[in-house]
PDB file of C-alpha atoms in Angstrom:
ATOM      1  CA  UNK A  28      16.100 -41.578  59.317  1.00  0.00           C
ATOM      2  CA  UNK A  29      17.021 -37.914  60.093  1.00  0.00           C
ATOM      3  CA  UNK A  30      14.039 -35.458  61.024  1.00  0.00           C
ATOM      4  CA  UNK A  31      15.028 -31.249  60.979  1.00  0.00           C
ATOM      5  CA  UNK A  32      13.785 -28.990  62.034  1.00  0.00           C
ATOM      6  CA  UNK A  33      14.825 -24.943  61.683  1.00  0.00           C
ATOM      7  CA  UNK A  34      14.102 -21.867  63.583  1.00  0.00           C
ATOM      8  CA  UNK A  35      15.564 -18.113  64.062  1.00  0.00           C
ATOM      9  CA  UNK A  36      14.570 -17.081  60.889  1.00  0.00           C
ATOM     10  CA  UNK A  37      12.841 -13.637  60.845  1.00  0.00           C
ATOM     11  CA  UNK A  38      12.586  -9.679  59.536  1.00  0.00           C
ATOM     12  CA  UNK A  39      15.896  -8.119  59.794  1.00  0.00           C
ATOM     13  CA  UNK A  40      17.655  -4.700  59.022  1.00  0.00           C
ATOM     14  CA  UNK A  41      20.279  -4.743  56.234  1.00  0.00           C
ATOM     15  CA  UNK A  42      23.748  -5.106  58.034  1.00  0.00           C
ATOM     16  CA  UNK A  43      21.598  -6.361  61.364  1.00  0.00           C
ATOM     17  CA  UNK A  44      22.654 -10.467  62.239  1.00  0.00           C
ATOM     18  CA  UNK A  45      20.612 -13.323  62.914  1.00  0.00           C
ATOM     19  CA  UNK A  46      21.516 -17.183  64.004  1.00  0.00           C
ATOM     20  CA  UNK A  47      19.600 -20.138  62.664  1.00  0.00           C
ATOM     21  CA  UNK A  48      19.386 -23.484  64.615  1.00  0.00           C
ATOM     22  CA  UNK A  49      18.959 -26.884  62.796  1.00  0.00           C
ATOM     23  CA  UNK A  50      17.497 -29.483  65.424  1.00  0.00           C
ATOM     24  CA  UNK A  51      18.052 -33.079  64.100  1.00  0.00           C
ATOM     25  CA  UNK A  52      16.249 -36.187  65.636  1.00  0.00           C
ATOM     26  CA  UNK A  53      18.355 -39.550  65.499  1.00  0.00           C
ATOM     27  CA  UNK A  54      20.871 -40.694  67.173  1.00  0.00           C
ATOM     28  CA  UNK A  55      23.503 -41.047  64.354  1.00  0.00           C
ATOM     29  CA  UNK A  56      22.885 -36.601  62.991  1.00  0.00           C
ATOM     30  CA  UNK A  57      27.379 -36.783  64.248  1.00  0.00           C
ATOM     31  CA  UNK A  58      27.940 -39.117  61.147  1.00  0.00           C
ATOM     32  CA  UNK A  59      26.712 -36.653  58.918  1.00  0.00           C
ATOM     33  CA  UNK A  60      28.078 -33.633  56.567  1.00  0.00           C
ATOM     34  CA  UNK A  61      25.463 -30.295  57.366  1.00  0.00           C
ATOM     35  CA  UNK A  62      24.628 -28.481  55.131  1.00  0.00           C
ATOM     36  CA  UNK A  63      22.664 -24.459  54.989  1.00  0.00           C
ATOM     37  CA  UNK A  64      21.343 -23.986  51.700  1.00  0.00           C
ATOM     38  CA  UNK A  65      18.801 -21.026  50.427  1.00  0.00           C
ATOM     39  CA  UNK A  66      16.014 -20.244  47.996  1.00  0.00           C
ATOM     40  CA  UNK A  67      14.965 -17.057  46.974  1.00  0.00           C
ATOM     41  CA  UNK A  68      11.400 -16.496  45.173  1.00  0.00           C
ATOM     42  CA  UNK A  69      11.792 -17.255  41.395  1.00  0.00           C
ATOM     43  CA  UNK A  70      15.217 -18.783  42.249  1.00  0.00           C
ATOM     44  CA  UNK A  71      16.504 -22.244  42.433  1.00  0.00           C
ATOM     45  CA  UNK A  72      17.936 -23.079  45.643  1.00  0.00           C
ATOM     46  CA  UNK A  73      21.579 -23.045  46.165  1.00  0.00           C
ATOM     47  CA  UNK A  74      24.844 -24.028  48.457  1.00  0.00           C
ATOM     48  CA  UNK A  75      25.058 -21.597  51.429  1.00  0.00           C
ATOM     49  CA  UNK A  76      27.259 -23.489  53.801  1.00  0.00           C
ATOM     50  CA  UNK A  77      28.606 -26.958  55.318  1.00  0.00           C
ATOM     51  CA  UNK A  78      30.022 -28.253  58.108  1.00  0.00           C
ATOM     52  CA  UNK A  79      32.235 -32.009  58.419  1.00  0.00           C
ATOM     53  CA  UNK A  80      30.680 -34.532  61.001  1.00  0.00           C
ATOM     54  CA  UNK A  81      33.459 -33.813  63.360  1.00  0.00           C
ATOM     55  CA  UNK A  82      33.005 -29.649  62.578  1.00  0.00           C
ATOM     56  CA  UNK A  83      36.601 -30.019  61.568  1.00  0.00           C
ATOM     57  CA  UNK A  84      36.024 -29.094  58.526  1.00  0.00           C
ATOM     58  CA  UNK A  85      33.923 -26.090  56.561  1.00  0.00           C
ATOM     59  CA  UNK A  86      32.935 -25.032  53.340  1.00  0.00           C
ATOM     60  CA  UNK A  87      31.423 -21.603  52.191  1.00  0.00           C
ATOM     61  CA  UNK A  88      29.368 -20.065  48.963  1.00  0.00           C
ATOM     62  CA  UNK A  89      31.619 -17.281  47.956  1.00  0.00           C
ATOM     63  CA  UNK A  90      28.269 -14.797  48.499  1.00  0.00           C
ATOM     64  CA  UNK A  91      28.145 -15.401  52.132  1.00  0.00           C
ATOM     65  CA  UNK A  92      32.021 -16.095  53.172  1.00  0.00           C
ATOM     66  CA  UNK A  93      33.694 -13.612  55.423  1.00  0.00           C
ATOM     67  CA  UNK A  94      30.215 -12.931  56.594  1.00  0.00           C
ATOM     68  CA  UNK A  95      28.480 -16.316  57.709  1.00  0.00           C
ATOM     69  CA  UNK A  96      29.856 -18.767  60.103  1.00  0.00           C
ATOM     70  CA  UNK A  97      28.147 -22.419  60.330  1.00  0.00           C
ATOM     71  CA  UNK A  98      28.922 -24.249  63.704  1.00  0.00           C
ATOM     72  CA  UNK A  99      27.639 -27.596  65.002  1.00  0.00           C
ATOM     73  CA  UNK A 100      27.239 -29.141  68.245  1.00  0.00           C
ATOM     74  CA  UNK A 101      26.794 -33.244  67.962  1.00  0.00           C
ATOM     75  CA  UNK A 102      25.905 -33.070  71.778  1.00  0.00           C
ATOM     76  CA  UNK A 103      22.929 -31.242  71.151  1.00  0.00           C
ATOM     77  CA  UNK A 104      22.142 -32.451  67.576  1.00  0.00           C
ATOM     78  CA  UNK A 105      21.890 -29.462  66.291  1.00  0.00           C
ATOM     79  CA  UNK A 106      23.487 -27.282  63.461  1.00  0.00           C
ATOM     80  CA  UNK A 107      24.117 -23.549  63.570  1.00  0.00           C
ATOM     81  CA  UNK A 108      24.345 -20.711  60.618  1.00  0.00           C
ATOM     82  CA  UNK A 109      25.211 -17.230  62.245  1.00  0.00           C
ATOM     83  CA  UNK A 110      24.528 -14.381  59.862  1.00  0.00           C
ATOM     84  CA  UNK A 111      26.453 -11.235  60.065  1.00  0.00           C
ATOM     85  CA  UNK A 112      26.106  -8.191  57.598  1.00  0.00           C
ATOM     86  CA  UNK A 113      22.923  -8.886  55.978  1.00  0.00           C
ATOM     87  CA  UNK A 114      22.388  -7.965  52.409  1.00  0.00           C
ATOM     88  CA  UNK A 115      19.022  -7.835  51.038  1.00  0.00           C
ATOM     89  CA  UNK A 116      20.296 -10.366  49.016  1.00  0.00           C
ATOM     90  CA  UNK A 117      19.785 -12.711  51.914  1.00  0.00           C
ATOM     91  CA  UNK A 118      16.552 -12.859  51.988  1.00  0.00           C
ATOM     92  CA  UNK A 119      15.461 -16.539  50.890  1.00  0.00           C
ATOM     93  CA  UNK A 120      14.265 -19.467  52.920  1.00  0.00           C
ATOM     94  CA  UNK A 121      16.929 -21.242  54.510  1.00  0.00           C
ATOM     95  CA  UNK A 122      17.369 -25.380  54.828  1.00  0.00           C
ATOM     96  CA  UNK A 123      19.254 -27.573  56.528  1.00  0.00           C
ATOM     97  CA  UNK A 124      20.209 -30.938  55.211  1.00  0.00           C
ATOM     98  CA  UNK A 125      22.142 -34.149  56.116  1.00  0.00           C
ATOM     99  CA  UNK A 126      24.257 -35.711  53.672  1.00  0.00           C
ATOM    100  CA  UNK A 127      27.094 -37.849  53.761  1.00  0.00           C
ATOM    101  CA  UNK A 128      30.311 -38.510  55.349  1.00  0.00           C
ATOM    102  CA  UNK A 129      32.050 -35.829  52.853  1.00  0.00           C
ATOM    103  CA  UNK A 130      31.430 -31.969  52.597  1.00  0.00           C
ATOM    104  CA  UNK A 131      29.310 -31.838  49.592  1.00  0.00           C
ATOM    105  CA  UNK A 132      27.279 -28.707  47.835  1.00  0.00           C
ATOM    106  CA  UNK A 133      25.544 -30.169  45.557  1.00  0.00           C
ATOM    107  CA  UNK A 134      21.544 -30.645  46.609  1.00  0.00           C
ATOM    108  CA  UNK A 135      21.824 -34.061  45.460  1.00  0.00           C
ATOM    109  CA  UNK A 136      24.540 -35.421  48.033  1.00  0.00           C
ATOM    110  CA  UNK A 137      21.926 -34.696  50.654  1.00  0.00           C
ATOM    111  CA  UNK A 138      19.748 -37.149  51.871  1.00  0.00           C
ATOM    112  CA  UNK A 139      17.574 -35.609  54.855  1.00  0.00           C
ATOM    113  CA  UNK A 140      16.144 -31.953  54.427  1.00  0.00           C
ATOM    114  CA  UNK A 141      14.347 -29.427  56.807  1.00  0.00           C
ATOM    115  CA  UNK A 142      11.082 -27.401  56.037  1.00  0.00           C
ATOM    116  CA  UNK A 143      12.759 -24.264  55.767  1.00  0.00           C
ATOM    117  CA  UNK A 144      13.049 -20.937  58.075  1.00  0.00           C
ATOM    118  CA  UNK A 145      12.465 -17.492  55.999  1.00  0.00           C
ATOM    119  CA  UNK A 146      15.358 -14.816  56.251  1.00  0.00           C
ATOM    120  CA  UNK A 147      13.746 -11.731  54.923  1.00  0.00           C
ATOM    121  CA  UNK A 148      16.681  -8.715  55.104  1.00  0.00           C
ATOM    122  CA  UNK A 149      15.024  -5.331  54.683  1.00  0.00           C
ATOM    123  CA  UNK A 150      17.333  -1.931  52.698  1.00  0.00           C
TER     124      UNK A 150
END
């Protein structure tokens, strides 16, 4: 069992940055693929980012690549998303998620999900 929890969300000026944590409980969050996803109001939520259980690996939605960089660090359990260049666009909840030992962006190859942190990006 995997617990998450996200912070850093927040209010933030179009082209301003932000950096979300992921905290995972366990002691097994380095076998798992991380994953950022997003859901915007009337939306269905969708692939943002993901990161290999060794962070050797990384996979990005072609709406936030160039622009967002997802990080982890096993030591600390915990999974990063750094935002640069924020688009209103942006704005959404953001989750983490564990999944498996591959990089995955489907929702369903995700086992363990976060309560979310809101982005909100102001024009």
């Amino acid at each position: 069992q995997v617990q998450l929890v996200e912070s850093g969300g927040g209010l933030v000026q179009a082209g301003g940055s932000l950096r979300l944590s992921c905290a995972a409980s366990g002691r097994t969050f380095s076998s798992y693929t991380m994953g950022w996803f997003r859901q915007a109001p009337g939306k269905e939520r969708e692939f943002v980012a993901a990161i290999s259980w060794s962070g050797g690996r990384t996979y990005y939605a072609d709406s936030v690549k160039g622009r967002f960089t997802i990080s982890r660090d096993n030591a600390k359990n915990t999974v990063y998303l750094q935002m640069n260049s924020l688009k209103p666009e942006d704005t959404a909840v953001y989750y983490c998620a564990a999944g498996g030992r591959l990089i995955a962006t489907s929702l369903s190859d995700y086992y363990y999900w976060g309560q979310g942190t809101q982005v909100t990006v102001s024009s």
